[in-house]
Amino acid sequence: MPYITIPKQLREPSRVIKSQLFLRPKRLAIFEACLIGLVSGLAGVLLKSGVGWLGSWRVATSTLIPAWILLPAVGLFGGLLTGFLVERFAPETAGSGIPHVKAALGGVNLALDLRVAVAKLLTTILAVGSGLTLGRQGPTVQIGASLAGWIGHLMPTSPDYRRQLIACGAAAGLAAGFNAPIAGVLFVVEELLYDVSGLTLGTAIIASFIGAVVSQLLGGDSLSLNLREYQTSFDAQEIPFYILLGVLAGLLGALFTKGIIASLQFNRRSLKLALPMRIAIAGVICGLVIGFLPETFRDNTGLREFMLTGEASGITSLIAFIAHFFLTIISSASGAPGGLFSPSLVMGSALGHMVGIVQADSLGIGLPVTYALAGMGAFFCAVTRAPITAVVIVFEITADFKLVLPLMICCVVAYLVAEKVESGSLYTRLLEFNGIHLTKAKAASNTLSDLYADDVMQRRVETLSSLLSFDEVIQAFSRSHHRGFPVVEDGKLVGIVSQTDLANARERNFSGNSLLKEFMTVQPIAVKAKDTLSEVLYRLNNYNISRLPVVEGRRLVGIITRSDIIRVESDRLSGETTQGPHPEPSYVVYQTRAPQVGNGRLLVPLSNPQTAPALLRLAAAIARDRNYELECLQIILVPRNSSPSETAVRTTKSRRLLQQAERIIRNWNLPVHTQIRVAHDVPHAILETIKDRHIDLILMGWQGERSTTGRIFGDVVDTVIRQAGCEVILVKWSEKILATRKKNEFSAALSERKYASIEWDLNAEGVDGADHPTARSSDSSATPETEISPPNSDIPAPELGLHTLMGLHRWLVPIRGGYKQAAALRLLPALVAASAVPEIKLCQVHQPSGAEPDRGELKQAAEFIKRRVSCSIIATSVCAKSVSDALIDLAQNDQCDAIVLGASREGLLKQVIHGNIPEAVARGCDCTVILVRSAN
């Protein structure tokens, strides 16, 4: 039994990867979002319970032991233990955690995994529960994001998709912390991710909703604001006071940000203490200050509710604001794990309560509780610079529509004032303090995410058949510089074989006759044609491989390597890809699709209804020989000043031509796709189609004359030859063959031509005697009736263009160089299949002053064709000064019907300098000329 080698990188998550195979991408995204929401919600509940239990114990014990002794002592020991855990196990958990998540989403390589989540959970419980003036809602964002990052590692995905999973975790964490699912999503979009794509919003909403539901069911109301028995109010006369509240919140919020940054700088430059000592000192200071304040100040939740219910006096609110302002700065600057959301809400409620008291004394209209709630949102906005989140989070907490307008006024004013004082949120300032500079540009907008695999991949791929033997595979490796080959069956990717597979096969003593499918790696890692280069590079690095097959469905369309990506990056950095104007892309207004069952695709651009049937019949013969699908293209041109996607066009004639093409092709049991493109120019639309549809061969009509000086064939054909990576076939039909005939005339002419046919025998002794062929009657058993109509065809011969192809009997094929690389020879079996009695003449032209050519190549080429085509073949060598003149003379003297010329792209581009041989041959003789340009 053969063994399949599994890379080391795949062994641990292999079970998870297998489970992903049963999930479509969107279903997998929904499943992961639900899982992230669930674990983030549970973590939020656990954090709330831990902080609540430790805080309750601290408050209750302070009634038994003097508060000025107990609270500093708890802060000291809690701070030391917290600092030790952070410093020893997870330095990433210091501080709020939101800047860490923001940097990770911005592309900075920072850890977000299970270790960070567990450490953040424990240290936040210790820090906040010990009395440091910090909150737990901020850490839930980092905990949720870390759990999402851990889940992303279990199910390997691209960096872009993992980034979206982290955003889901952050949204779920904030939603669990506040029981505010909408605010969780908005905060991620507004402050962290700057991305409103469908997948980001959809998965973030699901995760946020589930996180909030879990927190609500298991943890109850997050802020415990009992506001139902207290009413809020709003009157237009109060607007100046709300504006005043927004101004104060903006100024004090900016001052709060500056205070934290200044304290951090002081700790780094002057204090220079270890993290446990800094947190312990902050805990002692917080314990001493709170110990000498009223008992209400020992519980942040109780203090916030005390001010929101309107029971606090102005002095109490002022003391609360000043105490929290300085204690939060000290606690945050120490590096203690804890958030700034809750302190911001406390300070905002205190500030709003004071403004509300002033308003009540002046106008006596509004209620201080309304100002306290509006102040919460305003101060929160001034710190985070997220006005929409600030409005929504307070609204979700209170569920009071009367607060929406006051909140909007205060938050907008606070945002504008804070931005005027200093641009950027507190989290941005913290990142800049640590040397991380982010912009609001989407992190994924770079070269690797702007380009796709089919923009970079190599379309010509060396493949191996799964039926090759072990010895044949070794020979293939010895002849090539590649270290691996895709394995295909009928054009479908079924595996990949590398040098490692060969080494493993030798170790397992596979015999030389063992088939490749027995030791190749099945189900290889591949990418889709529309995957970004970021996805491609991630898979190359994650699985430690050097190449990736590119597939469309299961069909292999290319291969991409690390070198291809490096080349693109180099081109982009050097500016080579950005020079010159980019034409507006064409627009598909009509298309039909057939099953993708072929080994490749053949493109036929159609423009002339008279030559289209013959061109389609020739395309069908080639497609049947190579098992290709056909793609028929019609192009409608619009003026340059009109956008192809916005211009109204009539497609009736084009659709009629394509429907005729479908009838012709389907009678040969071939899959056919059709499309109509609106474009500014024909060659650009053809090249776009070649790229988008992964075309392997294009068959085009050719007028036979050069229309522009310096061109080989004309603007359209020259552009396709220069830029198309696929094989190109050009056909210039003979005028006498294109003449319309009636069916009976066609049959009579064919019958007459059959009995006058001449065979050119390939001399068994060599090619020397082939210069003088002997004519004799044809005794071939093939009859015109057996070749005229395709299987099950009820379409008349003239409509199919069969009269054109059946008239092509004598084929002249010039040979130069190695016959195995000659594209024209490989195409001959398909071309002559339409002829009733085909006759092929191979010729070799050499210069009089040159050395005698190697006639062995000519004989080998003749034998090569003889093995593939059952017809008479003759090979001859001609001495002439001009290749085109020699071909014209041969075609006229032997009454040839078609000349097949082959050339590479480089050879054709040299024709302008050395003489345009195809154009000269097309002008000099009245026969069909077929030009075959090999693929790049």
mmCIF file of N, CA and C in Angstrom, residues 584-665:
data_model
loop_
_atom_site.group_PDB
_atom_site.id
_atom_site.type_symbol
_atom_site.label_atom_id
_atom_site.label_comp_id
_atom_site.label_asym_id
_atom_site.label_seq_id
_atom_site.Cartn_x
_atom_site.Cartn_y
_atom_site.Cartn_z
ATOM 1 N N GLU A 584 -9.385 51.804 -20.096
ATOM 2 C CA GLU A 584 -10.541 51.367 -19.310
ATOM 3 C C GLU A 584 -10.889 49.940 -19.704
ATOM 4 N N PRO A 585 -11.137 49.056 -18.752
ATOM 5 C CA PRO A 585 -11.401 47.647 -19.086
ATOM 6 C C PRO A 585 -12.691 47.481 -19.861
ATOM 7 N N SER A 586 -12.740 46.412 -20.639
ATOM 8 C CA SER A 586 -13.958 46.095 -21.373
ATOM 9 C C SER A 586 -15.032 45.604 -20.417
ATOM 10 N N TYR A 587 -16.250 45.520 -20.930
ATOM 11 C CA TYR A 587 -17.394 45.178 -20.080
ATOM 12 C C TYR A 587 -18.197 44.071 -20.759
ATOM 13 N N VAL A 588 -18.455 42.998 -20.028
ATOM 14 C CA VAL A 588 -19.210 41.858 -20.552
ATOM 15 C C VAL A 588 -20.704 42.152 -20.414
ATOM 16 N N VAL A 589 -21.406 42.244 -21.552
ATOM 17 C CA VAL A 589 -22.841 42.534 -21.518
ATOM 18 C C VAL A 589 -23.687 41.288 -21.746
ATOM 19 N N TYR A 590 -23.048 40.212 -22.223
ATOM 20 C CA TYR A 590 -23.801 38.983 -22.503
ATOM 21 C C TYR A 590 -22.821 37.827 -22.437
ATOM 22 N N GLN A 591 -23.271 36.721 -21.852
ATOM 23 C CA GLN A 591 -22.417 35.549 -21.812
ATOM 24 C C GLN A 591 -23.259 34.306 -21.574
ATOM 25 N N THR A 592 -22.769 33.175 -22.070
ATOM 26 C CA THR A 592 -23.340 31.865 -21.771
ATOM 27 C C THR A 592 -22.192 30.960 -21.350
ATOM 28 N N ARG A 593 -22.500 29.988 -20.524
ATOM 29 C CA ARG A 593 -21.471 29.094 -20.003
ATOM 30 C C ARG A 593 -21.892 27.635 -20.180
ATOM 31 N N ALA A 594 -20.912 26.806 -20.502
ATOM 32 C CA ALA A 594 -21.095 25.360 -20.618
ATOM 33 C C ALA A 594 -20.267 24.678 -19.539
ATOM 34 N N PRO A 595 -20.464 23.386 -19.311
ATOM 35 C CA PRO A 595 -19.656 22.690 -18.292
ATOM 36 C C PRO A 595 -18.160 22.760 -18.606
ATOM 37 N N GLN A 596 -17.355 22.903 -17.558
ATOM 38 C CA GLN A 596 -15.893 22.987 -17.701
ATOM 39 C C GLN A 596 -15.309 21.578 -17.655
ATOM 40 N N VAL A 597 -15.333 20.908 -18.803
ATOM 41 C CA VAL A 597 -14.910 19.505 -18.860
ATOM 42 C C VAL A 597 -13.702 19.310 -19.759
ATOM 43 N N GLY A 598 -13.187 20.350 -20.392
ATOM 44 C CA GLY A 598 -12.076 20.207 -21.316
ATOM 45 C C GLY A 598 -10.720 20.313 -20.650
ATOM 46 N N ASN A 599 -9.681 19.957 -21.419
ATOM 47 C CA ASN A 599 -8.314 20.087 -20.928
ATOM 48 C C ASN A 599 -7.783 21.505 -21.072
ATOM 49 N N GLY A 600 -8.465 22.331 -21.809
ATOM 50 C CA GLY A 600 -8.056 23.707 -22.020
ATOM 51 C C GLY A 600 -9.161 24.467 -22.725
ATOM 52 N N ARG A 601 -8.846 25.692 -23.162
ATOM 53 C CA ARG A 601 -9.852 26.518 -23.836
ATOM 54 C C ARG A 601 -9.259 27.116 -25.103
ATOM 55 N N LEU A 602 -10.072 27.150 -26.152
ATOM 56 C CA LEU A 602 -9.714 27.740 -27.426
ATOM 57 C C LEU A 602 -10.627 28.935 -27.664
ATOM 58 N N LEU A 603 -10.037 30.095 -27.881
ATOM 59 C CA LEU A 603 -10.798 31.329 -28.079
ATOM 60 C C LEU A 603 -10.921 31.630 -29.567
ATOM 61 N N VAL A 604 -12.166 31.957 -30.011
ATOM 62 C CA VAL A 604 -12.430 32.320 -31.400
ATOM 63 C C VAL A 604 -13.123 33.677 -31.415
ATOM 64 N N PRO A 605 -12.408 34.764 -31.682
ATOM 65 C CA PRO A 605 -13.079 36.060 -31.870
ATOM 66 C C PRO A 605 -13.799 36.072 -33.214
ATOM 67 N N LEU A 606 -15.064 36.438 -33.211
ATOM 68 C CA LEU A 606 -15.899 36.428 -34.411
ATOM 69 C C LEU A 606 -16.261 37.856 -34.795
ATOM 70 N N SER A 607 -16.101 38.178 -36.064
ATOM 71 C CA SER A 607 -16.499 39.502 -36.534
ATOM 72 C C SER A 607 -17.149 39.450 -37.905
ATOM 73 N N ASN A 608 -16.680 38.546 -38.782
ATOM 74 C CA ASN A 608 -17.196 38.450 -40.141
ATOM 75 C C ASN A 608 -18.137 37.258 -40.255
ATOM 76 N N PRO A 609 -19.444 37.472 -40.454
ATOM 77 C CA PRO A 609 -20.385 36.339 -40.549
ATOM 78 C C PRO A 609 -20.083 35.413 -41.726
ATOM 79 N N GLN A 610 -19.409 35.901 -42.784
ATOM 80 C CA GLN A 610 -19.130 35.057 -43.947
ATOM 81 C C GLN A 610 -18.025 34.039 -43.653
ATOM 82 N N THR A 611 -17.019 34.456 -42.933
ATOM 83 C CA THR A 611 -15.914 33.531 -42.635
ATOM 84 C C THR A 611 -16.079 32.819 -41.302
ATOM 85 N N ALA A 612 -17.064 33.242 -40.496
ATOM 86 C CA ALA A 612 -17.224 32.652 -39.167
ATOM 87 C C ALA A 612 -17.483 31.150 -39.213
ATOM 88 N N PRO A 613 -18.374 30.625 -40.092
ATOM 89 C CA PRO A 613 -18.606 29.165 -40.090
ATOM 90 C C PRO A 613 -17.338 28.363 -40.368
ATOM 91 N N ALA A 614 -16.542 28.816 -41.339
ATOM 92 C CA ALA A 614 -15.311 28.083 -41.629
ATOM 93 C C ALA A 614 -14.338 28.165 -40.460
ATOM 94 N N LEU A 615 -14.228 29.335 -39.856
ATOM 95 C CA LEU A 615 -13.322 29.494 -38.713
ATOM 96 C C LEU A 615 -13.768 28.631 -37.541
ATOM 97 N N LEU A 616 -15.080 28.565 -37.309
ATOM 98 C CA LEU A 616 -15.604 27.751 -36.221
ATOM 99 C C LEU A 616 -15.395 26.265 -36.485
ATOM 100 N N ARG A 617 -15.546 25.854 -37.763
ATOM 101 C CA ARG A 617 -15.329 24.441 -38.085
ATOM 102 C C ARG A 617 -13.874 24.058 -37.853
ATOM 103 N N LEU A 618 -12.967 24.947 -38.249
ATOM 104 C CA LEU A 618 -11.558 24.687 -37.994
ATOM 105 C C LEU A 618 -11.272 24.652 -36.495
ATOM 106 N N ALA A 619 -11.886 25.561 -35.751
ATOM 107 C CA ALA A 619 -11.707 25.572 -34.294
ATOM 108 C C ALA A 619 -12.245 24.291 -33.674
ATOM 109 N N ALA A 620 -13.386 23.804 -34.187
ATOM 110 C CA ALA A 620 -13.962 22.569 -33.653
ATOM 111 C C ALA A 620 -13.044 21.380 -33.907
ATOM 112 N N ALA A 621 -12.408 21.351 -35.071
ATOM 113 C CA ALA A 621 -11.490 20.251 -35.360
ATOM 114 C C ALA A 621 -10.299 20.265 -34.406
ATOM 115 N N ILE A 622 -9.752 21.451 -34.146
ATOM 116 C CA ILE A 622 -8.618 21.549 -33.221
ATOM 117 C C ILE A 622 -9.048 21.211 -31.801
ATOM 118 N N ALA A 623 -10.214 21.731 -31.393
ATOM 119 C CA ALA A 623 -10.699 21.473 -30.032
ATOM 120 C C ALA A 623 -10.979 20.005 -29.810
ATOM 121 N N ARG A 624 -11.540 19.336 -30.825
ATOM 122 C CA ARG A 624 -11.815 17.901 -30.672
ATOM 123 C C ARG A 624 -10.517 17.107 -30.571
ATOM 124 N N ASP A 625 -9.499 17.523 -31.328
ATOM 125 C CA ASP A 625 -8.223 16.814 -31.298
ATOM 126 C C ASP A 625 -7.535 16.974 -29.946
ATOM 127 N N ARG A 626 -7.680 18.159 -29.305
ATOM 128 C CA ARG A 626 -6.993 18.435 -28.041
ATOM 129 C C ARG A 626 -7.904 18.344 -26.824
ATOM 130 N N ASN A 627 -9.161 18.008 -27.049
ATOM 131 C CA ASN A 627 -10.143 17.970 -25.957
ATOM 132 C C ASN A 627 -10.229 19.332 -25.252
ATOM 133 N N TYR A 628 -10.438 20.384 -26.040
ATOM 134 C CA TYR A 628 -10.564 21.742 -25.529
ATOM 135 C C TYR A 628 -12.027 22.170 -25.504
ATOM 136 N N GLU A 629 -12.323 23.124 -24.634
ATOM 137 C CA GLU A 629 -13.593 23.847 -24.701
ATOM 138 C C GLU A 629 -13.423 25.033 -25.651
ATOM 139 N N LEU A 630 -14.518 25.479 -26.257
ATOM 140 C CA LEU A 630 -14.450 26.627 -27.148
ATOM 141 C C LEU A 630 -15.064 27.853 -26.489
ATOM 142 N N GLU A 631 -14.443 28.981 -26.702
ATOM 143 C CA GLU A 631 -14.925 30.273 -26.190
ATOM 144 C C GLU A 631 -15.090 31.200 -27.392
ATOM 145 N N CYS A 632 -16.336 31.575 -27.703
ATOM 146 C CA CYS A 632 -16.625 32.461 -28.821
ATOM 147 C C CYS A 632 -16.809 33.885 -28.301
ATOM 148 N N LEU A 633 -16.149 34.816 -28.957
ATOM 149 C CA LEU A 633 -16.118 36.198 -28.477
ATOM 150 C C LEU A 633 -16.584 37.151 -29.566
ATOM 151 N N GLN A 634 -17.486 38.044 -29.206
ATOM 152 C CA GLN A 634 -17.917 39.140 -30.066
ATOM 153 C C GLN A 634 -17.612 40.447 -29.346
ATOM 154 N N ILE A 635 -17.012 41.397 -30.054
ATOM 155 C CA ILE A 635 -16.606 42.671 -29.452
ATOM 156 C C ILE A 635 -17.358 43.805 -30.116
ATOM 157 N N ILE A 636 -17.971 44.644 -29.297
ATOM 158 C CA ILE A 636 -18.670 45.839 -29.769
ATOM 159 C C ILE A 636 -17.857 47.053 -29.325
ATOM 160 N N LEU A 637 -17.432 47.868 -30.290
ATOM 161 C CA LEU A 637 -16.609 49.033 -29.992
ATOM 162 C C LEU A 637 -17.476 50.252 -29.700
ATOM 163 N N VAL A 638 -17.025 51.054 -28.738
ATOM 164 C CA VAL A 638 -17.685 52.314 -28.399
ATOM 165 C C VAL A 638 -16.632 53.416 -28.429
ATOM 166 N N PRO A 639 -17.042 54.680 -28.561
ATOM 167 C CA PRO A 639 -16.066 55.775 -28.612
ATOM 168 C C PRO A 639 -15.252 55.868 -27.329
ATOM 169 N N ARG A 640 -14.057 56.463 -27.454
ATOM 170 C CA ARG A 640 -13.154 56.598 -26.318
ATOM 171 C C ARG A 640 -13.730 57.465 -25.209
ATOM 172 N N ASN A 641 -14.599 58.395 -25.569
ATOM 173 C CA ASN A 641 -15.169 59.271 -24.544
ATOM 174 C C ASN A 641 -16.349 58.657 -23.822
ATOM 175 N N SER A 642 -16.674 57.414 -24.133
ATOM 176 C CA SER A 642 -17.778 56.710 -23.475
ATOM 177 C C SER A 642 -17.222 55.542 -22.674
ATOM 178 N N SER A 643 -17.779 55.313 -21.517
ATOM 179 C CA SER A 643 -17.348 54.197 -20.679
ATOM 180 C C SER A 643 -17.992 52.907 -21.174
ATOM 181 N N PRO A 644 -17.218 51.840 -21.400
ATOM 182 C CA PRO A 644 -17.821 50.577 -21.864
ATOM 183 C C PRO A 644 -18.904 50.046 -20.933
ATOM 184 N N SER A 645 -18.739 50.267 -19.629
ATOM 185 C CA SER A 645 -19.723 49.733 -18.674
ATOM 186 C C SER A 645 -20.975 50.583 -18.574
ATOM 187 N N GLU A 646 -20.958 51.785 -19.156
ATOM 188 C CA GLU A 646 -22.099 52.690 -19.027
ATOM 189 C C GLU A 646 -22.759 53.018 -20.355
ATOM 190 N N THR A 647 -22.235 52.471 -21.443
ATOM 191 C CA THR A 647 -22.756 52.779 -22.767
ATOM 192 C C THR A 647 -23.782 51.739 -23.179
ATOM 193 N N ALA A 648 -24.947 52.192 -23.622
ATOM 194 C CA ALA A 648 -26.000 51.297 -24.113
ATOM 195 C C ALA A 648 -25.652 50.847 -25.526
ATOM 196 N N VAL A 649 -25.698 49.561 -25.801
ATOM 197 C CA VAL A 649 -25.368 49.009 -27.116
ATOM 198 C C VAL A 649 -26.453 48.019 -27.525
ATOM 199 N N ARG A 650 -26.563 47.806 -28.833
ATOM 200 C CA ARG A 650 -27.483 46.806 -29.372
ATOM 201 C C ARG A 650 -26.719 45.496 -29.587
ATOM 202 N N THR A 651 -27.219 44.437 -29.032
ATOM 203 C CA THR A 651 -26.521 43.147 -29.099
ATOM 204 C C THR A 651 -27.250 42.119 -29.952
ATOM 205 N N THR A 652 -28.272 42.549 -30.699
ATOM 206 C CA THR A 652 -29.088 41.576 -31.446
ATOM 207 C C THR A 652 -28.256 40.820 -32.469
ATOM 208 N N LYS A 653 -27.515 41.547 -33.320
ATOM 209 C CA LYS A 653 -26.719 40.880 -34.348
ATOM 210 C C LYS A 653 -25.613 40.037 -33.732
ATOM 211 N N SER A 654 -25.006 40.541 -32.697
ATOM 212 C CA SER A 654 -23.938 39.779 -32.052
ATOM 213 C C SER A 654 -24.468 38.496 -31.436
ATOM 214 N N ARG A 655 -25.604 38.574 -30.774
ATOM 215 C CA ARG A 655 -26.177 37.367 -30.165
ATOM 216 C C ARG A 655 -26.608 36.367 -31.235
ATOM 217 N N ARG A 656 -27.089 36.874 -32.366
ATOM 218 C CA ARG A 656 -27.486 35.971 -33.453
ATOM 219 C C ARG A 656 -26.274 35.223 -33.988
ATOM 220 N N LEU A 657 -25.150 35.920 -34.125
ATOM 221 C CA LEU A 657 -23.930 35.270 -34.592
ATOM 222 C C LEU A 657 -23.418 34.245 -33.577
ATOM 223 N N LEU A 658 -23.485 34.578 -32.308
ATOM 224 C CA LEU A 658 -23.038 33.638 -31.286
ATOM 225 C C LEU A 658 -23.962 32.434 -31.178
ATOM 226 N N GLN A 659 -25.246 32.635 -31.365
ATOM 227 C CA GLN A 659 -26.173 31.497 -31.335
ATOM 228 C C GLN A 659 -25.920 30.554 -32.504
ATOM 229 N N GLN A 660 -25.591 31.128 -33.676
ATOM 230 C CA GLN A 660 -25.213 30.287 -34.803
ATOM 231 C C GLN A 660 -23.948 29.500 -34.482
ATOM 232 N N ALA A 661 -23.005 30.167 -33.823
ATOM 233 C CA ALA A 661 -21.768 29.482 -33.431
ATOM 234 C C ALA A 661 -22.061 28.338 -32.462
ATOM 235 N N GLU A 662 -22.962 28.557 -31.524
ATOM 236 C CA GLU A 662 -23.314 27.494 -30.576
ATOM 237 C C GLU A 662 -23.916 26.290 -31.301
ATOM 238 N N ARG A 663 -24.767 26.537 -32.311
ATOM 239 C CA ARG A 663 -25.370 25.409 -33.050
ATOM 240 C C ARG A 663 -24.293 24.618 -33.790
ATOM 241 N N ILE A 664 -23.350 25.335 -34.388
ATOM 242 C CA ILE A 664 -22.300 24.643 -35.147
ATOM 243 C C ILE A 664 -21.428 23.798 -34.227
ATOM 244 N N ILE A 665 -21.014 24.369 -33.114
ATOM 245 C CA ILE A 665 -20.076 23.675 -32.221
ATOM 246 C C ILE A 665 -20.757 22.523 -31.494
#
